[in-house]
mmCIF file of C-alpha atoms and ligand atoms in Angstrom:
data_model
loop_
_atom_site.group_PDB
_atom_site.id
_atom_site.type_symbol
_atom_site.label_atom_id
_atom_site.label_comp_id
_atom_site.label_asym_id
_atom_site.label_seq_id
_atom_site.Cartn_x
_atom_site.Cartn_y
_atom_site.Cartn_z
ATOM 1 C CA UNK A 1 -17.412 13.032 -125.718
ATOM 2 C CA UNK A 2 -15.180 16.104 -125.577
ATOM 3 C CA UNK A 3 -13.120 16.803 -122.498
ATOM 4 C CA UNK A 4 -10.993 19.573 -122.121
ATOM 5 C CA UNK A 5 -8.998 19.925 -119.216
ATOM 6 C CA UNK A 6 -6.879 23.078 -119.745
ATOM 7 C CA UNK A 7 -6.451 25.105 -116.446
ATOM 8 C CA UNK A 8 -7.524 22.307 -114.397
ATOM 9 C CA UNK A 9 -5.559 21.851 -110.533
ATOM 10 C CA UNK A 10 -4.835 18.081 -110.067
ATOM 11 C CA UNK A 11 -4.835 18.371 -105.960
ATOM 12 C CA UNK A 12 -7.323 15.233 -105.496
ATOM 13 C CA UNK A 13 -9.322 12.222 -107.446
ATOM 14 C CA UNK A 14 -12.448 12.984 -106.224
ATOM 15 C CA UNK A 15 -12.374 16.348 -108.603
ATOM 16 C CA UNK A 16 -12.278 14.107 -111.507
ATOM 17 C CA UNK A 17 -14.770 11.867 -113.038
ATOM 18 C CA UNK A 18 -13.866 8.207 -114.733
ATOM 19 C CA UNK A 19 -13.966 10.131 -117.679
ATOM 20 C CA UNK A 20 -11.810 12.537 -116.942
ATOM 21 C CA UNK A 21 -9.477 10.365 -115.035
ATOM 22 C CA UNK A 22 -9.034 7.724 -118.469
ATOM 23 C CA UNK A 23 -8.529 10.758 -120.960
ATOM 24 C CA UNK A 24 -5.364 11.579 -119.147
ATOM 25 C CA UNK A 25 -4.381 7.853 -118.971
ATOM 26 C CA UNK A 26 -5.292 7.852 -122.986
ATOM 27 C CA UNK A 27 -3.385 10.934 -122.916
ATOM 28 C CA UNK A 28 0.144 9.477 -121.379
ATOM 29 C CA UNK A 29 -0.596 5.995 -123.357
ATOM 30 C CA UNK A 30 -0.319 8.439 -126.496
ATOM 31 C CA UNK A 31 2.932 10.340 -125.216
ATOM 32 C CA UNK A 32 4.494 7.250 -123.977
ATOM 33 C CA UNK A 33 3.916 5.472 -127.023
ATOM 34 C CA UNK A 34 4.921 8.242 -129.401
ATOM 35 C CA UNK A 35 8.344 7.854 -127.675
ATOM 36 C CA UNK A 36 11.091 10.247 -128.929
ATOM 37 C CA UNK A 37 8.398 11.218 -132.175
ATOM 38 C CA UNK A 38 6.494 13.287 -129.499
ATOM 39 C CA UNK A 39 5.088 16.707 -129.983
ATOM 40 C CA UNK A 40 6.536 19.867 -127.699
ATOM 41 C CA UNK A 41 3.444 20.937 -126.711
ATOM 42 C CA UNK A 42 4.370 23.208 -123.660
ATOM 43 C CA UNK A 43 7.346 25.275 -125.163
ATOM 44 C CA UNK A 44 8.103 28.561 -123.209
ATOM 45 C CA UNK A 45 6.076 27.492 -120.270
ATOM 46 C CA UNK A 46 7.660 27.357 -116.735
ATOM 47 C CA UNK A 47 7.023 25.294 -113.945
ATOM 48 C CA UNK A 48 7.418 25.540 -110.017
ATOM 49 C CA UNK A 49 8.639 22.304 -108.011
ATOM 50 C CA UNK A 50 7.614 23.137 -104.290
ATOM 51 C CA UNK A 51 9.042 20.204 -102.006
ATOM 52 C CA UNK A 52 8.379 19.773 -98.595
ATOM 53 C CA UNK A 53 9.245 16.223 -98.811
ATOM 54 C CA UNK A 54 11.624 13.874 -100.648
ATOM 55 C CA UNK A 55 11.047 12.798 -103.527
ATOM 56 C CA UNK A 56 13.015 10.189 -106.812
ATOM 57 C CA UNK A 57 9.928 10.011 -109.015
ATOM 58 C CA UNK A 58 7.756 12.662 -108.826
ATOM 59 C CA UNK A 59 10.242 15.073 -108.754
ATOM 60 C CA UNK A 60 12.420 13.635 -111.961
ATOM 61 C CA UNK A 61 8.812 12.412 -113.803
ATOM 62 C CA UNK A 62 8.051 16.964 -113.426
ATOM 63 C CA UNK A 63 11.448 17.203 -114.429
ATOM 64 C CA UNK A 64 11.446 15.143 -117.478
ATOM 65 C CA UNK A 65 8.728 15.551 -118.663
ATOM 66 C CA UNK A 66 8.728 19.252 -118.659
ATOM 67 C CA UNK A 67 11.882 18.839 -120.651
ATOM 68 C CA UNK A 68 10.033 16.697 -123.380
ATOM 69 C CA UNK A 69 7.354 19.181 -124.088
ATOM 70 C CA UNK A 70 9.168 22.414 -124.010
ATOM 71 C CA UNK A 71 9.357 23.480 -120.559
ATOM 72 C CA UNK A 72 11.164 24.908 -117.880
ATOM 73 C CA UNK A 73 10.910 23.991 -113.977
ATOM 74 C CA UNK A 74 12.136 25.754 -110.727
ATOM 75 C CA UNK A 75 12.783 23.214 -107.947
ATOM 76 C CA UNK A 76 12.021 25.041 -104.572
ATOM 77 C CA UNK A 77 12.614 22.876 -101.122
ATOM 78 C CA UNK A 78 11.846 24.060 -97.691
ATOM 79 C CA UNK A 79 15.095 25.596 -97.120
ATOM 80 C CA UNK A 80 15.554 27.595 -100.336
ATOM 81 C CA UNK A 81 12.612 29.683 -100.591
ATOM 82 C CA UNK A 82 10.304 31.383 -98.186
ATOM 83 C CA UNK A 83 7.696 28.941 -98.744
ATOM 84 C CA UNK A 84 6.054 27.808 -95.278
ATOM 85 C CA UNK A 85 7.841 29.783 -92.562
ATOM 86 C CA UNK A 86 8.304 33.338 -93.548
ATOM 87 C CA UNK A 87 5.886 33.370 -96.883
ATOM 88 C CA UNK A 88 1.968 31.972 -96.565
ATOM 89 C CA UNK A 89 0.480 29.047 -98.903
ATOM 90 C CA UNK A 90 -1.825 31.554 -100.287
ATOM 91 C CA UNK A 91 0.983 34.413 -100.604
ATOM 92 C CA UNK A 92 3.237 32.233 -102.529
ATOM 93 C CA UNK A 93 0.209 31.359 -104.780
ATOM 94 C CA UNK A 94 0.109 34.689 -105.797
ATOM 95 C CA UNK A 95 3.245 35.215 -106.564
ATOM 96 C CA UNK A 96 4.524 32.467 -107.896
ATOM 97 C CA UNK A 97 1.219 32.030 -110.365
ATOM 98 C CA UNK A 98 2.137 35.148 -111.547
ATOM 99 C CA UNK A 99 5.394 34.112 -112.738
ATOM 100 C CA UNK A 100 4.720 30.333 -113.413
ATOM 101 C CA UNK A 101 2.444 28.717 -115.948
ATOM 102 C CA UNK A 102 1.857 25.461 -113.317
ATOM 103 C CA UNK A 103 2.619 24.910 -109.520
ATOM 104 C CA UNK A 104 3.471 21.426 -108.441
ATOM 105 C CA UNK A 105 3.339 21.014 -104.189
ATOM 106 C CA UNK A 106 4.926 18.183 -102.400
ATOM 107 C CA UNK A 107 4.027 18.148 -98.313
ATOM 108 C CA UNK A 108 2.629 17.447 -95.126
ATOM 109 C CA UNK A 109 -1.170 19.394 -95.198
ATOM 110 C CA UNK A 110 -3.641 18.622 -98.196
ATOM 111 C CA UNK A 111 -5.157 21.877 -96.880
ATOM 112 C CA UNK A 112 -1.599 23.581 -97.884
ATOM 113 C CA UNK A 113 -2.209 22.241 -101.675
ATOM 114 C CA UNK A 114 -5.867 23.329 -101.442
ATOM 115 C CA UNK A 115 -4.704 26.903 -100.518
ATOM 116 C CA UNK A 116 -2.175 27.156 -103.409
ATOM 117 C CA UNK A 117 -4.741 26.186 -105.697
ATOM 118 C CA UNK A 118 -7.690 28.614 -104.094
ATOM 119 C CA UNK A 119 -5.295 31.948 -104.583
ATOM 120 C CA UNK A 120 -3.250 30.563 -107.650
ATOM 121 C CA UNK A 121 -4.094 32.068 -111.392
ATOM 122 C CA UNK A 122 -2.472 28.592 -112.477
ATOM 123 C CA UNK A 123 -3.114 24.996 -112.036
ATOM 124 C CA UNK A 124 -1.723 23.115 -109.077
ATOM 125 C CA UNK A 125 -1.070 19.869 -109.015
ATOM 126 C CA UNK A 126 -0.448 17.582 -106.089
ATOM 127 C CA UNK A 127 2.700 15.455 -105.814
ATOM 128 C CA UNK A 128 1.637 14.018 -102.437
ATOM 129 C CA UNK A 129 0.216 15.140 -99.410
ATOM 130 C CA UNK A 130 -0.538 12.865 -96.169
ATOM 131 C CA UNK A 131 -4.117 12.219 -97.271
ATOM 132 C CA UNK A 132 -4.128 11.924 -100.957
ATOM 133 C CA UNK A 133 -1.027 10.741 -103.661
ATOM 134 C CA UNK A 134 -3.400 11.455 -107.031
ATOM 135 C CA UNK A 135 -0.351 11.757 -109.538
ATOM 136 C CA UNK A 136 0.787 8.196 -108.025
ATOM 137 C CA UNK A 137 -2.883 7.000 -109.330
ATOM 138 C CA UNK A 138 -2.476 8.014 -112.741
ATOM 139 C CA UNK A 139 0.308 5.499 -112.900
ATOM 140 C CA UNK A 140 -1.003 3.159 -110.996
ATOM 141 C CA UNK A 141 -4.122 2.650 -113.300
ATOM 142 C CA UNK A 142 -2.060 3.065 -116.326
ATOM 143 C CA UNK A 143 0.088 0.290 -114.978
ATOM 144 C CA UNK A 144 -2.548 -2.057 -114.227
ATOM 145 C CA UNK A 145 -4.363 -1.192 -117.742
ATOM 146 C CA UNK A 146 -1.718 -2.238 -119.618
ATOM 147 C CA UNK A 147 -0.570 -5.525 -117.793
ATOM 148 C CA UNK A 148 -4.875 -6.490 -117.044
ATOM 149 C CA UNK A 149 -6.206 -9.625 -118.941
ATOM 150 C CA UNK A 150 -8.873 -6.209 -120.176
ATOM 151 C CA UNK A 151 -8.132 -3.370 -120.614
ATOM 152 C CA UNK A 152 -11.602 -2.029 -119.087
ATOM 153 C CA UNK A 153 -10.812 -1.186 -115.975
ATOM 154 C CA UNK A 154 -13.975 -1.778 -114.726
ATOM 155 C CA UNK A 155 -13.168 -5.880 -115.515
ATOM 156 C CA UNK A 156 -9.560 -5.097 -112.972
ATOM 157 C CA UNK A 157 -9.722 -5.804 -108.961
ATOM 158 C CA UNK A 158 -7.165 -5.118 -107.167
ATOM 159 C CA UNK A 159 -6.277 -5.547 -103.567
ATOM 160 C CA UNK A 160 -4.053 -3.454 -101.099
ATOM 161 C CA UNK A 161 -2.255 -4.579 -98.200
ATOM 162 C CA UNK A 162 -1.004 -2.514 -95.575
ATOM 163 C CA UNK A 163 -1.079 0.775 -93.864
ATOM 164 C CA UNK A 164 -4.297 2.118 -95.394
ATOM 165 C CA UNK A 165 -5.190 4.859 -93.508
ATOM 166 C CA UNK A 166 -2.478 6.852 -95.381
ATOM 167 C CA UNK A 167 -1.974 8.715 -98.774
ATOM 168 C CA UNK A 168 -1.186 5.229 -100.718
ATOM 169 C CA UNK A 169 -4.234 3.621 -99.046
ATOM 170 C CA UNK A 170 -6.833 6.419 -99.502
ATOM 171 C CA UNK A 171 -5.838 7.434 -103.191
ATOM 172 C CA UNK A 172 -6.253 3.924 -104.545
ATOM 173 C CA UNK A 173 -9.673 3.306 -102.448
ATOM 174 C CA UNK A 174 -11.173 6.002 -104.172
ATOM 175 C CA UNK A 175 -10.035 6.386 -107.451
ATOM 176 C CA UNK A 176 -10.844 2.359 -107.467
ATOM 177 C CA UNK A 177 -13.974 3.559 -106.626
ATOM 178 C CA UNK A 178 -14.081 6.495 -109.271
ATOM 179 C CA UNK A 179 -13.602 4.324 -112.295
ATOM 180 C CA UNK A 180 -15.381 1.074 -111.464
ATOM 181 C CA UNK A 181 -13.172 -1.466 -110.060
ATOM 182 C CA UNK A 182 -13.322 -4.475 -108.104
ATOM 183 C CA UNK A 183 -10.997 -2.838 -104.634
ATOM 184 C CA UNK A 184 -10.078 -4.670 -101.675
ATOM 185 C CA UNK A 185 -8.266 -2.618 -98.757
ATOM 186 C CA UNK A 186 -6.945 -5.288 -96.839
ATOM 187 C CA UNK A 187 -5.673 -4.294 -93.263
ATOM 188 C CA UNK A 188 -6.144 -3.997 -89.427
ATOM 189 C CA UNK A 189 -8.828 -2.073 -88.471
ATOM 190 C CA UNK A 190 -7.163 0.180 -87.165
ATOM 191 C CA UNK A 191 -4.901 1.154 -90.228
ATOM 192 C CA UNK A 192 -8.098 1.438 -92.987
ATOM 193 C CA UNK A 193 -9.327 4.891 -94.077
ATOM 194 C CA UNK A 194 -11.215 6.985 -92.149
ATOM 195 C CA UNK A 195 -14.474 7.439 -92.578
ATOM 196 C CA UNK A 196 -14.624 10.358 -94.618
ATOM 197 C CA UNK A 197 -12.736 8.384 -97.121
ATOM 198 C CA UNK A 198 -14.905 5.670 -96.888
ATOM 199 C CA UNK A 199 -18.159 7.693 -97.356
ATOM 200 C CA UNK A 200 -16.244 9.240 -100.323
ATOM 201 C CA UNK A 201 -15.506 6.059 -102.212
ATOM 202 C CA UNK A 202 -19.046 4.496 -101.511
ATOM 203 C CA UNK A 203 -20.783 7.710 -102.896
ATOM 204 C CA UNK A 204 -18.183 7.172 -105.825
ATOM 205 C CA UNK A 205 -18.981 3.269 -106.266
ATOM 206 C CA UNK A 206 -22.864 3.823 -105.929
ATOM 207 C CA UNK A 207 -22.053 6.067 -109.530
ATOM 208 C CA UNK A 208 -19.705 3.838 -111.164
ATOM 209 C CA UNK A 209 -20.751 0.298 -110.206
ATOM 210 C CA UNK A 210 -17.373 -0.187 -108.640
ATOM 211 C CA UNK A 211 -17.230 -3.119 -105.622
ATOM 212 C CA UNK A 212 -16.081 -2.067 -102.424
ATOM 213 C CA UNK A 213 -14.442 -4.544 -99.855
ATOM 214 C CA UNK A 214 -12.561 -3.185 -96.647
ATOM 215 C CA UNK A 215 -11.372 -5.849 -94.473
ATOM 216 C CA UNK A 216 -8.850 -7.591 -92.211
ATOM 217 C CA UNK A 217 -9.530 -11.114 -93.864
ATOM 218 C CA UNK A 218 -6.532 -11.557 -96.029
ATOM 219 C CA UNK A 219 -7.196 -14.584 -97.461
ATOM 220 C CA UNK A 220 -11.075 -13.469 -98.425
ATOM 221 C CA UNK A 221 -9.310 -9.939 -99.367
ATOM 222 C CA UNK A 222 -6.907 -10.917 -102.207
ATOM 223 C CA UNK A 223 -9.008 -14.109 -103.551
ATOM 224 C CA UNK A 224 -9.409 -13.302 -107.253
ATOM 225 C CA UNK A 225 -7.321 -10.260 -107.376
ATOM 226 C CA UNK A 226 -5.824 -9.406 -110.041
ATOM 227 C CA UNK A 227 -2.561 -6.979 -108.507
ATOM 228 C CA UNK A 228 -1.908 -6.804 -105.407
ATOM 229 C CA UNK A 229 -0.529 -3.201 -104.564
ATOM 230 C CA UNK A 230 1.180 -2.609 -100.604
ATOM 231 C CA UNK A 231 3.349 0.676 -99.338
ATOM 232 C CA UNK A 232 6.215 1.307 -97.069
ATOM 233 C CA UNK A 233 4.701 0.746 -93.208
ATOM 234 C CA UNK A 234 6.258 4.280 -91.988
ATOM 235 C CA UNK A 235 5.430 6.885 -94.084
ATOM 236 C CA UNK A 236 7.468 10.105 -95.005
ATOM 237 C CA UNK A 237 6.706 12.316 -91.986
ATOM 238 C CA UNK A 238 5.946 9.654 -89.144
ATOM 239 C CA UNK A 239 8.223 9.415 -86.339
ATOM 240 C CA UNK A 240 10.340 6.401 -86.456
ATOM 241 C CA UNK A 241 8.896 5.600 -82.779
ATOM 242 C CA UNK A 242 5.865 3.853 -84.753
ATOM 243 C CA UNK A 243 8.172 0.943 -86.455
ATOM 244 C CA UNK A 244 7.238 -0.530 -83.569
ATOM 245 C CA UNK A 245 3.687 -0.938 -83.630
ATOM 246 C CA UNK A 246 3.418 -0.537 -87.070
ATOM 247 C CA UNK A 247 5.222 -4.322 -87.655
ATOM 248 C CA UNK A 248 3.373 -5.932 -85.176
ATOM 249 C CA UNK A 249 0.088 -4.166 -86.777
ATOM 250 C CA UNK A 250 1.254 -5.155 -90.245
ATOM 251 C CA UNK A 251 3.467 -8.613 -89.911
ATOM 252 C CA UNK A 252 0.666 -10.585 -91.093
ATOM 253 C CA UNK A 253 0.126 -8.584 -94.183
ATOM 254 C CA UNK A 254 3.552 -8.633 -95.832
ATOM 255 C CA UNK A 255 3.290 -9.309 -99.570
ATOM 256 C CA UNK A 256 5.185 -12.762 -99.959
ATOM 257 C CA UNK A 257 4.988 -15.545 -102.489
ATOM 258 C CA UNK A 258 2.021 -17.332 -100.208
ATOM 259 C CA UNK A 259 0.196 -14.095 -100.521
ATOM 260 C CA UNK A 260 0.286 -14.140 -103.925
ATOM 261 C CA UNK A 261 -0.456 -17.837 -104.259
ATOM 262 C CA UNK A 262 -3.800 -16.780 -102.023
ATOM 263 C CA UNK A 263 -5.167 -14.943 -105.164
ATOM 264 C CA UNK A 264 -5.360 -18.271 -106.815
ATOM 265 C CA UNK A 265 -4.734 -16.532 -109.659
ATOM 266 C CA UNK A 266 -1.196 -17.519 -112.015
ATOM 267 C CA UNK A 267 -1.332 -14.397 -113.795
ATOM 268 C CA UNK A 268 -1.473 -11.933 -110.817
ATOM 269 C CA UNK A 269 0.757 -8.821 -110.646
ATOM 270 C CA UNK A 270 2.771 -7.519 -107.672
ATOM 271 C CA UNK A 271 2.616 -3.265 -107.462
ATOM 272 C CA UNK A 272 4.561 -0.913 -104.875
ATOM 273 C CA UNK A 273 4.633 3.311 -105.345
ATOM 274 C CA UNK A 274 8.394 2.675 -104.161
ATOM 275 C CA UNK A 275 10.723 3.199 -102.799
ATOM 276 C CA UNK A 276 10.135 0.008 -101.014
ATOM 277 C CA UNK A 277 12.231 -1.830 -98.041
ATOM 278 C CA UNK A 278 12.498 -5.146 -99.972
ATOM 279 C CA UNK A 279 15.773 -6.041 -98.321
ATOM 280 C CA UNK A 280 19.134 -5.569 -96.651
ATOM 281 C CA UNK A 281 20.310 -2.675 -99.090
ATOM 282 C CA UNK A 282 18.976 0.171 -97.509
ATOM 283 C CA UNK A 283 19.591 1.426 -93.353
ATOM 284 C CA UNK A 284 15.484 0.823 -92.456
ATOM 285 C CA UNK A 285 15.934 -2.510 -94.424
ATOM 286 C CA UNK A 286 18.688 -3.878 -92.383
ATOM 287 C CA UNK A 287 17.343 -1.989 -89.385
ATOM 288 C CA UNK A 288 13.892 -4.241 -89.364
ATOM 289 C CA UNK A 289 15.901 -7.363 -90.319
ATOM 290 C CA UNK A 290 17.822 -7.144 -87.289
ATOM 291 C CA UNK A 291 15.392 -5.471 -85.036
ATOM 292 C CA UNK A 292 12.056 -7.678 -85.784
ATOM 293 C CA UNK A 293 13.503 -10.645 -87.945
ATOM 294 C CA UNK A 294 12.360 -9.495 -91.125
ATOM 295 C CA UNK A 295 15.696 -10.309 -93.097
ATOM 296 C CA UNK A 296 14.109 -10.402 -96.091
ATOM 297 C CA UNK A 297 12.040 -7.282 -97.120
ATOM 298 C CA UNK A 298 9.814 -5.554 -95.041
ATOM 299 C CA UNK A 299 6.121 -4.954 -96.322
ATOM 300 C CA UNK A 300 7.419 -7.097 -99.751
ATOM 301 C CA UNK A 301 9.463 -9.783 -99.701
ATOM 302 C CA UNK A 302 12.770 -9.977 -101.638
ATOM 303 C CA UNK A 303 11.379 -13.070 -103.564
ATOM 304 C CA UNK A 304 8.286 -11.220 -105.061
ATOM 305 C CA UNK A 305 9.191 -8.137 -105.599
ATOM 306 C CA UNK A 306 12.010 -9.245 -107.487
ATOM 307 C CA UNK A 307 10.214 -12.223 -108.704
ATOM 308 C CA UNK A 308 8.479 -12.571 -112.321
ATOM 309 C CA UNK A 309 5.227 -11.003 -111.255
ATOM 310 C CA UNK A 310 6.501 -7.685 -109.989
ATOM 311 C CA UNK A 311 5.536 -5.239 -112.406
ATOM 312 C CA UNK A 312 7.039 -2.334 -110.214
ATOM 313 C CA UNK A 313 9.555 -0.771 -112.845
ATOM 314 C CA UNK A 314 7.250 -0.546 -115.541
ATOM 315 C CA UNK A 315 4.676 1.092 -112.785
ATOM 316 C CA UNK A 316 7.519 3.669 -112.046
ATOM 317 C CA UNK A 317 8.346 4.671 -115.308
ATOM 318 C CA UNK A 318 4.521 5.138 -115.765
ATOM 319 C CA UNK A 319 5.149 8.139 -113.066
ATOM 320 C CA UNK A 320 6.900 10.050 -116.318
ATOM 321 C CA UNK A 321 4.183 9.143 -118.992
ATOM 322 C CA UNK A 322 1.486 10.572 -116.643
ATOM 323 C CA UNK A 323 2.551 13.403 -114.981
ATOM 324 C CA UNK A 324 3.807 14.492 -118.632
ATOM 325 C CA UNK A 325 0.520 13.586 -119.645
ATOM 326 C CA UNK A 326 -1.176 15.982 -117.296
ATOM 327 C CA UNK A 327 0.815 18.761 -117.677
ATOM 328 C CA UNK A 328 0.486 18.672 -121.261
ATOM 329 C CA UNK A 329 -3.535 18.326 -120.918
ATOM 330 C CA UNK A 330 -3.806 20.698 -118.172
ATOM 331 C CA UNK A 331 -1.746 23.530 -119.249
ATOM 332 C CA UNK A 332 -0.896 22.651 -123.204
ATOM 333 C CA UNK A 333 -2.997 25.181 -125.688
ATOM 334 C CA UNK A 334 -5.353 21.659 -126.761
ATOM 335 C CA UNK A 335 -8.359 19.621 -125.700
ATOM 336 C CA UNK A 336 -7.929 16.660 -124.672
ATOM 337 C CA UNK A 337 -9.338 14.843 -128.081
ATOM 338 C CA UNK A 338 -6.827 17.403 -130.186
ATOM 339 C CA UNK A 339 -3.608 16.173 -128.079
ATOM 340 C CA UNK A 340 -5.018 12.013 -128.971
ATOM 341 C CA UNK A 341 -5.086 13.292 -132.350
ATOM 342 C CA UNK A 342 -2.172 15.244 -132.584
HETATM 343 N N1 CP B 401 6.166 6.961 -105.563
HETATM 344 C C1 CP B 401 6.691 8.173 -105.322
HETATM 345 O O1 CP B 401 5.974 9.169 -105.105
HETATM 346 O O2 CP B 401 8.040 8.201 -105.339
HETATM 347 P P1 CP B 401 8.970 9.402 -104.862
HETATM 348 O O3 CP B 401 8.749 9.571 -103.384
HETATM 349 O O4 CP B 401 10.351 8.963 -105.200
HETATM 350 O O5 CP B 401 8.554 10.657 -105.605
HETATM 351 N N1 NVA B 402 3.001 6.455 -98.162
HETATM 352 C C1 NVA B 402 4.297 6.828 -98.674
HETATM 353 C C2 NVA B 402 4.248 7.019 -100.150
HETATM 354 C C3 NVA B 402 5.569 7.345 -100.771
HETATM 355 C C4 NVA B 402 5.474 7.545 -102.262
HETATM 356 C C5 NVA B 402 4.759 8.104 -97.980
HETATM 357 O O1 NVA B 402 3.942 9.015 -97.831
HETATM 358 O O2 NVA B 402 5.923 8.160 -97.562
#
């Protein structure tokens, strides 16, 4: 089958089918496994970096990676530019698309990332908005291909723990959904995704096959899973007043070593996006040990995620393989099957 993704935004999963979705992975398995042999396949192209947020991975991964095909990037925060207070979403579009050759946006409003790509000549990709993380996914699925017992991904399930009515939560239901997978969102009611999300992924699952289970059960939720995935509890944005209820919402659905032992499986893999509160070393981590008795770790505890089946480093490092990946397929000069064969 040929797929060609040139010009293509990256703002959500949905946009993309399985098939789409696995040529990039084939794409960054190629680029990562290439190494320092790899092609420059987007000399003299320039990139824009528009951050609203923070950001370790996603920023350095565009970074990088740009660098190892050819390209230039311009990081622009919220204080630097115009962007967001004196300059529109769909202003800056048309500017900036007439200057760059790709538009990466970090921030608060999918609707922002939506607007850049609607009035922008150039593809947009999104580096994480509240509702959706889709770059994240790439290297998620990536991750979990390469350390699966298959490497179908439609053989994989998966379960995530945690505050899932977020961008973490939402962006592994569906793209679970997407390409076939056995998913388990495992969480208080209250936290799952909304319903929109969940009507998405069900549409999505009714196409690929993939099995759905949203529950608070823990025990029935991560029985047989394969990786177990979880998030920070606060996300970027939220007001630290919801630490609160946000522990006593979550406390029963820290990843520990039980947890893990409740998948009753020997081989199964601990996952986190990161950066994760896994112990004293950062202010929130001490904070919650002192605050709510959580002195080791937060939503992970010290002992698994830096126990043998964390797979967390190799999952971050994935961020660079894929987002060079997409750039290269989305604004490179080849289809997808040339760039696996070049
Ligand atoms: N996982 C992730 O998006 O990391 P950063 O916030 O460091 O980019
Ligand atoms: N849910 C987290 C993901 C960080 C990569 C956040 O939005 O802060």
């Amino acid at each position: 089958m040929s797929i060609d993704l040139r010009g293509r935004d990256f703002v959500k999963e949905i946009d993309f089918t399985a098939d789409e979705l696995i040529a990039l992975l084939d794409v960054a398995a190629t680029i990562k496994a290439s190494g320092r042999q790899r092609q420059r396949h987007l000399e003299r192209r320039c990139i824009a970096l528009i951050f609203e947020k923070t950001s370790t991975r996603t920023r350095c991964a565009f970074e990088v990676g740009a660098h190892h095909q050819g390209a230039d990037v311009t990081y622009l925060d919220p204080t630097g530019s115009q962007f967001g207070h004196k300059e529109s979403a769909a202003d800056s579009a048309r500017l900036l698309s007439r200057m760059f050759d790709g538009i990466q946006f970090r921030g608060r409003s999918q609707e922002t990332v939506e607007t850049l790509a609607e009035h922008s000549r150039v593809p947009v990709f999104n580096g994480l908005t509240d509702d959706w993380h889709p770059t994240q996914m790439l290297a998620d699925f990536l991750t979990m291909r390469e350390h699966a017992t298959s490497a179908d991904l439609r053989q994989v399930s998966f379960a995530y723990l945690g505050d899932a009515r977020n961008n973490m939560g939402n962006s592994l239901l569906v793209t679970g959904a997407i390409l076939g997978t056995d998913v388990r969102i495992v969480a208080p009611r209250a936290l799952w995704p909304g319903e929109e999300v969940q009507a998405l992924a069900r549409a999505a699952a009714e196409k690929s096959g993939a099995q759905l289970l949203i529950t608070e059960d823990l025990e029935a939720g991560v029985n047989g899973a394969e990786f177990v995935h979880t998030d920070v509890w606060v996300s970027m944005g939220e007001p630290t007043e919801v630490w609160d209820e946000r522990v006593t919402a979550l406390r029963d659905y820290r990843v520990t070593d039980r947890v893990m032992a409740m998948t009753g499986r020997q081989d199964a893999k601990f996952m986190h996006c990161l950066p994760a509160y896994h112990d004293r070393s950062t202010p929130t981590g001490r904070h919650a040990a002192d605050a709510y008795g959580l002195a080791d770790g937060i939503e992970v505890s010290t002992s698994v995620f830096a126990g043998p089946r964390s797979i967390v480093w190799d999952q971050g490092e994935n961020r660079l393989h894929t987002i060079e990946g997409l750039m290269v397929a989305t604004l490179g000069d080849l289809e997808t099957g040339a760039i696996l064969r070049s």
